[in-house]
Amino acid sequence: RPITTVCFVARSEQSAQRFVDTVASRVPAVKLVRCKGARELLSKCPVIIAATTSADPVVPSEPALLEGKHYLSIGSFRPSMQELPNAVYELAGCVVVDSDAARHEVGDLINPLGAGVLREESIYHLAQLTTGVRSVDVRRTTVFKSIGFALYDLYAASALVAEAQRVGRGTVLESDQRSGLMHSITGAANRYPSLRFMVIIPRLSAWFSVSRI
């Protein structure tokens, strides 16, 4: 669907400004509206994206506010994290995931399953949706949970390499150069724990990343 307005909640003025500057530089046609809190955001938006590492739900557990919306949870990635309240999953009745590992890796599924709000058979992979094996009634509450998958990263890296080759950008490294680069990257990651970057190696059709958050 065409997105013309994005409402958001930020904890500080600095984070709010960073978000505004980033979005404005990439999609200047989109209108940005900062909300005072989750209740205001829920009252204005049909699509809710949660991209946090919160241990507790970031929206209130109030069915009247939550019902009939589409939720995308892309932040929480540990058993101790849960972005959405169980009420969301109870309203939806099912959850679409991008990795079956999400069932036992994230609190957003572990907790609803443990509480009996969700059943194992009500969690299914995105592939089943895209191939028509399963369907989702978009007239009611829906939930998509993403924790990422290495194969998706590899596919994205491959697409980046193909585009770089098409437009003649980037540098292809020989085997001895690759070895030296990998050694340097590993050393830098150990020295600077907050460093995050990615190196794409076209001839190997793979990518190597070092991420310390």
GROMACS .gro file of N, CA and C in nm, residues 64-153:
model
  270
   64ALA      N    1  -0.934  -0.305   2.269
   64ALA     CA    2  -1.010  -0.204   2.194
   64ALA      C    3  -0.918  -0.115   2.111
   65LEU      N    4  -0.799  -0.089   2.162
   65LEU     CA    5  -0.702  -0.007   2.089
   65LEU      C    6  -0.624  -0.088   1.986
   66LEU      N    7  -0.604  -0.216   2.015
   66LEU     CA    8  -0.518  -0.301   1.933
   66LEU      C    9  -0.588  -0.366   1.815
   67GLU      N   10  -0.715  -0.388   1.825
   67GLU     CA   11  -0.788  -0.468   1.727
   67GLU      C   12  -0.793  -0.406   1.588
   68GLY      N   13  -0.784  -0.494   1.488
   68GLY     CA   14  -0.802  -0.453   1.349
   68GLY      C   15  -0.680  -0.390   1.284
   69LYS      N   16  -0.565  -0.398   1.349
   69LYS     CA   17  -0.445  -0.337   1.294
   69LYS      C   18  -0.346  -0.445   1.248
   70HIS      N   19  -0.246  -0.401   1.173
   70HIS     CA   20  -0.146  -0.493   1.120
   70HIS      C   21  -0.013  -0.465   1.190
   71TYR      N   22   0.041  -0.565   1.259
   71TYR     CA   23   0.161  -0.549   1.340
   71TYR      C   24   0.282  -0.618   1.277
   72LEU      N   25   0.392  -0.545   1.272
   72LEU     CA   26   0.518  -0.601   1.225
   72LEU      C   27   0.620  -0.584   1.337
   73SER      N   28   0.659  -0.693   1.398
   73SER     CA   29   0.758  -0.690   1.506
   73SER      C   30   0.892  -0.733   1.449
   74ILE      N   31   0.987  -0.640   1.444
   74ILE     CA   32   1.116  -0.669   1.381
   74ILE      C   33   1.234  -0.642   1.474
   75GLY      N   34   1.205  -0.609   1.600
   75GLY     CA   35   1.313  -0.573   1.690
   75GLY      C   36   1.356  -0.684   1.785
   76SER      N   37   1.264  -0.732   1.866
   76SER     CA   38   1.299  -0.831   1.969
   76SER      C   39   1.357  -0.957   1.906
   77PHE      N   40   1.464  -1.008   1.968
   77PHE     CA   41   1.530  -1.126   1.909
   77PHE      C   42   1.581  -1.223   2.015
   78ARG      N   43   1.542  -1.203   2.140
   78ARG     CA   44   1.584  -1.292   2.248
   78ARG      C   45   1.463  -1.339   2.329
   79PRO      N   46   1.478  -1.449   2.402
   79PRO     CA   47   1.367  -1.498   2.486
   79PRO      C   48   1.321  -1.397   2.590
   80SER      N   49   1.412  -1.309   2.630
   80SER     CA   50   1.378  -1.210   2.733
   80SER      C   51   1.311  -1.085   2.678
   81MET      N   52   1.292  -1.079   2.547
   81MET     CA   53   1.234  -0.959   2.483
   81MET      C   54   1.095  -0.987   2.429
   82GLN      N   55   1.003  -0.893   2.451
   82GLN     CA   56   0.868  -0.904   2.394
   82GLN      C   57   0.815  -0.765   2.364
   83GLU      N   58   0.803  -0.734   2.236
   83GLU     CA   59   0.758  -0.600   2.193
   83GLU      C   60   0.607  -0.584   2.199
   84LEU      N   61   0.535  -0.689   2.166
   84LEU     CA   62   0.389  -0.681   2.157
   84LEU      C   63   0.324  -0.759   2.272
   85PRO      N   64   0.215  -0.708   2.328
   85PRO     CA   65   0.148  -0.780   2.437
   85PRO      C   66   0.075  -0.903   2.387
   86ASN      N   67   0.050  -0.996   2.476
   86ASN     CA   68  -0.021  -1.119   2.439
   86ASN      C   69  -0.156  -1.091   2.377
   87ALA      N   70  -0.217  -0.977   2.414
   87ALA     CA   71  -0.348  -0.942   2.360
   87ALA      C   72  -0.347  -0.930   2.209
   88VAL      N   73  -0.235  -0.885   2.152
   88VAL     CA   74  -0.222  -0.873   2.006
   88VAL      C   75  -0.232  -1.011   1.941
   89TYR      N   76  -0.161  -1.108   2.000
   89TYR     CA   77  -0.160  -1.243   1.944
   89TYR      C   78  -0.295  -1.312   1.963
   90GLU      N   79  -0.362  -1.280   2.071
   90GLU     CA   80  -0.494  -1.337   2.094
   90GLU      C   81  -0.594  -1.285   1.992
   91LEU      N   82  -0.582  -1.157   1.959
   91LEU     CA   83  -0.670  -1.098   1.858
   91LEU      C   84  -0.642  -1.155   1.719
   92ALA      N   85  -0.515  -1.173   1.688
   92ALA     CA   86  -0.476  -1.222   1.555
   92ALA      C   87  -0.506  -1.370   1.538
   93GLY      N   88  -0.479  -1.448   1.640
   93GLY     CA   89  -0.504  -1.592   1.631
   93GLY      C   90  -0.395  -1.669   1.560
   94CYS      N   91  -0.310  -1.600   1.485
   94CYS     CA   92  -0.200  -1.666   1.415
   94CYS      C   93  -0.089  -1.564   1.392
   95VAL      N   94   0.030  -1.615   1.363
   95VAL     CA   95   0.146  -1.528   1.339
   95VAL      C   96   0.225  -1.581   1.220
   96VAL      N   97   0.264  -1.490   1.132
   96VAL     CA   98   0.350  -1.525   1.019
   96VAL      C   99   0.493  -1.491   1.059
   97VAL      N  100   0.587  -1.583   1.037
   97VAL     CA  101   0.728  -1.562   1.073
   97VAL      C  102   0.817  -1.579   0.952
   98ASP      N  103   0.938  -1.523   0.960
   98ASP     CA  104   1.034  -1.541   0.850
   98ASP      C  105   1.136  -1.648   0.882
   99SER      N  106   1.126  -1.707   1.001
   99SER     CA  107   1.216  -1.815   1.040
   99SER      C  108   1.146  -1.902   1.144
  100ASP      N  109   1.149  -2.032   1.123
  100ASP     CA  110   1.086  -2.123   1.219
  100ASP      C  111   1.157  -2.119   1.355
  101ALA      N  112   1.282  -2.074   1.356
  101ALA     CA  113   1.356  -2.065   1.481
  101ALA      C  114   1.295  -1.965   1.578
  102ALA      N  115   1.213  -1.875   1.525
  102ALA     CA  116   1.151  -1.773   1.610
  102ALA      C  117   1.066  -1.835   1.721
  103ARG      N  118   1.014  -1.955   1.698
  103ARG     CA  119   0.928  -2.020   1.797
  103ARG      C  120   0.997  -2.038   1.931
  104HIS      N  121   1.127  -2.061   1.930
  104HIS     CA  122   1.198  -2.085   2.055
  104HIS      C  123   1.311  -1.986   2.081
  105GLU      N  124   1.316  -1.877   2.001
  105GLU     CA  125   1.424  -1.779   2.018
  105GLU      C  126   1.378  -1.644   2.070
  106VAL      N  127   1.250  -1.611   2.053
  106VAL     CA  128   1.205  -1.476   2.091
  106VAL      C  129   1.086  -1.481   2.186
  107GLY      N  130   1.087  -1.390   2.282
  107GLY     CA  131   0.980  -1.382   2.380
  107GLY      C  132   0.846  -1.352   2.319
  108ASP      N  133   0.845  -1.286   2.201
  108ASP     CA  134   0.718  -1.252   2.136
  108ASP      C  135   0.642  -1.376   2.089
  109LEU      N  136   0.709  -1.490   2.083
  109LEU     CA  137   0.638  -1.614   2.052
  109LEU      C  138   0.642  -1.711   2.169
  110ILE      N  139   0.756  -1.716   2.238
  110ILE     CA  140   0.769  -1.806   2.352
  110ILE      C  141   0.662  -1.779   2.458
  111ASN      N  142   0.642  -1.652   2.491
  111ASN     CA  143   0.548  -1.617   2.597
  111ASN      C  144   0.402  -1.643   2.559
  112PRO      N  145   0.356  -1.602   2.441
  112PRO     CA  146   0.218  -1.634   2.401
  112PRO      C  147   0.193  -1.784   2.391
  113LEU      N  148   0.293  -1.858   2.345
  113LEU     CA  149   0.280  -2.004   2.337
  113LEU      C  150   0.269  -2.063   2.478
  114GLY      N  151   0.352  -2.016   2.568
  114GLY     CA  152   0.351  -2.067   2.705
  114GLY      C  153   0.223  -2.034   2.779
  115ALA      N  154   0.163  -1.921   2.743
  115ALA     CA  155   0.039  -1.879   2.809
  115ALA      C  156  -0.085  -1.941   2.745
  116GLY      N  157  -0.064  -2.015   2.636
  116GLY     CA  158  -0.177  -2.077   2.568
  116GLY      C  159  -0.253  -1.983   2.477
  117VAL      N  160  -0.198  -1.863   2.455
  117VAL     CA  161  -0.262  -1.766   2.366
  117VAL      C  162  -0.245  -1.808   2.221
  118LEU      N  163  -0.128  -1.866   2.189
  118LEU     CA  164  -0.100  -1.918   2.056
  118LEU      C  165  -0.077  -2.069   2.063
  119ARG      N  166  -0.103  -2.135   1.952
  119ARG     CA  167  -0.072  -2.277   1.938
  119ARG      C  168   0.037  -2.292   1.832
  120GLU      N  169   0.112  -2.400   1.841
  120GLU     CA  170   0.220  -2.422   1.745
  120GLU      C  171   0.170  -2.416   1.601
  121GLU      N  172   0.055  -2.476   1.576
  121GLU     CA  173   0.003  -2.480   1.440
  121GLU      C  174  -0.048  -2.345   1.389
  122SER      N  175  -0.058  -2.248   1.480
  122SER     CA  176  -0.104  -2.115   1.438
  122SER      C  177   0.012  -2.023   1.402
  123ILE      N  178   0.135  -2.078   1.406
  123ILE     CA  179   0.253  -2.003   1.364
  123ILE      C  180   0.305  -2.065   1.235
  124TYR      N  181   0.312  -1.990   1.131
  124TYR     CA  182   0.358  -2.047   1.005
  124TYR      C  183   0.450  -1.953   0.928
  125HIS      N  184   0.527  -2.013   0.840
  125HIS     CA  185   0.634  -1.942   0.769
  125HIS      C  186   0.578  -1.853   0.658
  126LEU      N  187   0.649  -1.743   0.634
  126LEU     CA  188   0.612  -1.650   0.528
  126LEU      C  189   0.602  -1.719   0.393
  127ALA      N  190   0.684  -1.821   0.370
  127ALA     CA  191   0.682  -1.893   0.243
  127ALA      C  192   0.546  -1.956   0.216
  128GLN      N  193   0.480  -2.003   0.322
  128GLN     CA  194   0.347  -2.062   0.306
  128GLN      C  195   0.245  -1.959   0.261
  129LEU      N  196   0.268  -1.835   0.301
  129LEU     CA  197   0.178  -1.727   0.261
  129LEU      C  198   0.202  -1.686   0.117
  130THR      N  199   0.329  -1.671   0.079
  130THR     CA  200   0.361  -1.626  -0.056
  130THR      C  201   0.332  -1.731  -0.162
  131THR      N  202   0.332  -1.859  -0.123
  131THR     CA  203   0.304  -1.966  -0.219
  131THR      C  204   0.156  -2.006  -0.222
  132GLY      N  205   0.077  -1.944  -0.137
  132GLY     CA  206  -0.067  -1.971  -0.137
  132GLY      C  207  -0.109  -2.091  -0.055
  133VAL      N  208  -0.016  -2.153   0.017
  133VAL     CA  209  -0.050  -2.267   0.103
  133VAL      C  210  -0.138  -2.222   0.218
  134ARG      N  211  -0.107  -2.104   0.272
  134ARG     CA  212  -0.186  -2.045   0.380
  134ARG      C  213  -0.231  -1.907   0.337
  135SER      N  214  -0.328  -1.853   0.407
  135SER     CA  215  -0.375  -1.719   0.377
  135SER      C  216  -0.400  -1.643   0.507
  136VAL      N  217  -0.408  -1.512   0.495
  136VAL     CA  218  -0.433  -1.425   0.610
  136VAL      C  219  -0.551  -1.335   0.578
  137ASP      N  220  -0.642  -1.324   0.672
  137ASP     CA  221  -0.757  -1.236   0.656
  137ASP      C  222  -0.715  -1.095   0.697
  138VAL      N  223  -0.688  -1.008   0.600
  138VAL     CA  224  -0.638  -0.874   0.630
  138VAL      C  225  -0.747  -0.782   0.683
  139ARG      N  226  -0.869  -0.834   0.693
  139ARG     CA  227  -0.977  -0.752   0.752
  139ARG      C  228  -0.975  -0.758   0.904
  140ARG      N  229  -0.890  -0.846   0.958
  140ARG     CA  230  -0.880  -0.857   1.103
  140ARG      C  231  -0.736  -0.829   1.146
  141THR      N  232  -0.707  -0.841   1.272
  141THR     CA  233  -0.573  -0.817   1.325
  141THR      C  234  -0.473  -0.918   1.268
  142THR      N  235  -0.359  -0.870   1.223
  142THR     CA  236  -0.255  -0.959   1.170
  142THR      C  237  -0.122  -0.928   1.237
  143VAL      N  238  -0.034  -1.031   1.241
  143VAL     CA  239   0.098  -1.013   1.302
  143VAL      C  240   0.204  -1.082   1.215
  144PHE      N  241   0.313  -1.009   1.190
  144PHE     CA  242   0.430  -1.066   1.125
  144PHE      C  243   0.548  -1.049   1.219
  145LYS      N  244   0.619  -1.158   1.249
  145LYS     CA  245   0.736  -1.152   1.337
  145LYS      C  246   0.861  -1.188   1.258
  146SER      N  247   0.960  -1.099   1.261
  146SER     CA  248   1.085  -1.123   1.189
  146SER      C  249   1.201  -1.128   1.287
  147ILE      N  250   1.286  -1.231   1.272
  147ILE     CA  251   1.411  -1.233   1.349
  147ILE      C  252   1.531  -1.241   1.255
  148GLY      N  253   1.504  -1.244   1.125
  148GLY     CA  254   1.612  -1.250   1.027
  148GLY      C  255   1.659  -1.392   1.002
  149PHE      N  256   1.730  -1.409   0.891
  149PHE     CA  257   1.778  -1.541   0.852
  149PHE      C  258   1.900  -1.521   0.764
  150ALA      N  259   2.007  -1.596   0.788
  150ALA     CA  260   2.133  -1.575   0.716
  150ALA      C  261   2.116  -1.586   0.564
  151LEU      N  262   2.026  -1.673   0.520
  151LEU     CA  263   2.006  -1.690   0.376
  151LEU      C  264   1.953  -1.562   0.312
  152TYR      N  265   1.868  -1.488   0.384
  152TYR     CA  266   1.816  -1.362   0.332
  152TYR      C  267   1.930  -1.261   0.317
  153ASP      N  268   2.021  -1.260   0.415
  153ASP     CA  269   2.135  -1.169   0.408
  153ASP      C  270   2.224  -1.203   0.288
   0.00000   0.00000   0.00000
